[in-house]
Coordinates of C-alpha atoms in Angstrom, one line a residue:
X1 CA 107.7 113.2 101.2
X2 CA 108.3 115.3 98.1
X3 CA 105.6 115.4 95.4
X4 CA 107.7 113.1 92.8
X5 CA 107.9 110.6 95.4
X6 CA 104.4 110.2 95.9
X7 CA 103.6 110.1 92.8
X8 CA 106.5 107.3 92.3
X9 CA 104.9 105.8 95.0
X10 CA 101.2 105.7 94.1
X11 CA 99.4 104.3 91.0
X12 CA 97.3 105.9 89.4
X13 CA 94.0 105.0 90.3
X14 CA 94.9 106.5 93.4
X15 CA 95.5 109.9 92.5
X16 CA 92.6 109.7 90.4
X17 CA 90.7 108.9 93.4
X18 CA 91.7 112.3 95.0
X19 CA 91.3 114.4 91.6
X20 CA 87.9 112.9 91.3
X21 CA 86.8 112.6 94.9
X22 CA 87.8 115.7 96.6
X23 CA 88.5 118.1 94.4
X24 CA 85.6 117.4 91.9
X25 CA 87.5 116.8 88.5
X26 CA 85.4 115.9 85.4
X27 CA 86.3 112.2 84.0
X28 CA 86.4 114.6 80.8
X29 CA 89.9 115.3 82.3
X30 CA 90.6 112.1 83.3
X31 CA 93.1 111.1 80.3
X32 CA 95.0 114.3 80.8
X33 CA 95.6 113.9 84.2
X34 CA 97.1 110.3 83.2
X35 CA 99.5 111.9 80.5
X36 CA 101.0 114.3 83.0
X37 CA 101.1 111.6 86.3
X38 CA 103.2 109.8 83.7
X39 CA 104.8 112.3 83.0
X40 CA 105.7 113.0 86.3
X41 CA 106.6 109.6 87.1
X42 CA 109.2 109.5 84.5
X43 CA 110.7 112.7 85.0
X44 CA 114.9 113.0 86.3
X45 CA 114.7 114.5 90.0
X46 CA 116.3 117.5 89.7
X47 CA 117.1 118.5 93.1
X48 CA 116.8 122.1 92.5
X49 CA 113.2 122.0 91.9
X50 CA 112.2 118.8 94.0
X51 CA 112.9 119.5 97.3
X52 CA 109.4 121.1 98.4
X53 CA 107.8 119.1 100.3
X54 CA 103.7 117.7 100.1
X55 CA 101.7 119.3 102.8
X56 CA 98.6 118.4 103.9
X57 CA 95.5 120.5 103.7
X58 CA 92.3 120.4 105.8
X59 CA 89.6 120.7 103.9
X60 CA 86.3 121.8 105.4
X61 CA 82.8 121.8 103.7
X62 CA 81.6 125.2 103.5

């Protein structure tokens, strides 16, 4: 899956959820975050710059 695509496919609440949850955001931040998801959302794919593809990260508590 590439990033716009999971951003397509997820609302918002669920990337807030991630921000928020794992990596810590303030919900000071919380409306700019919104702005650019939609932004993101709306954007034209341009396949020279949307073909890397989301990879998942471990993340361990130090």
């Amino acid at each position: 899956m590439k990033y716009q695509e999971y951003f397509k496919q997820s609302d918002f609440a669920e990337v807030w959820k991630t921000l928020y949850g794992i990596y810590q955001e303030p919900d000071e931040t919380r409306p700019l975050y919104q702005t650019v998801y939609q932004a993101v959302c709306e954007m034209q794919e341009d396949s020279s710059h949307s073909n890397k593809k989301i990879s998942l990260v471990s993340l361990k508590k130090c």
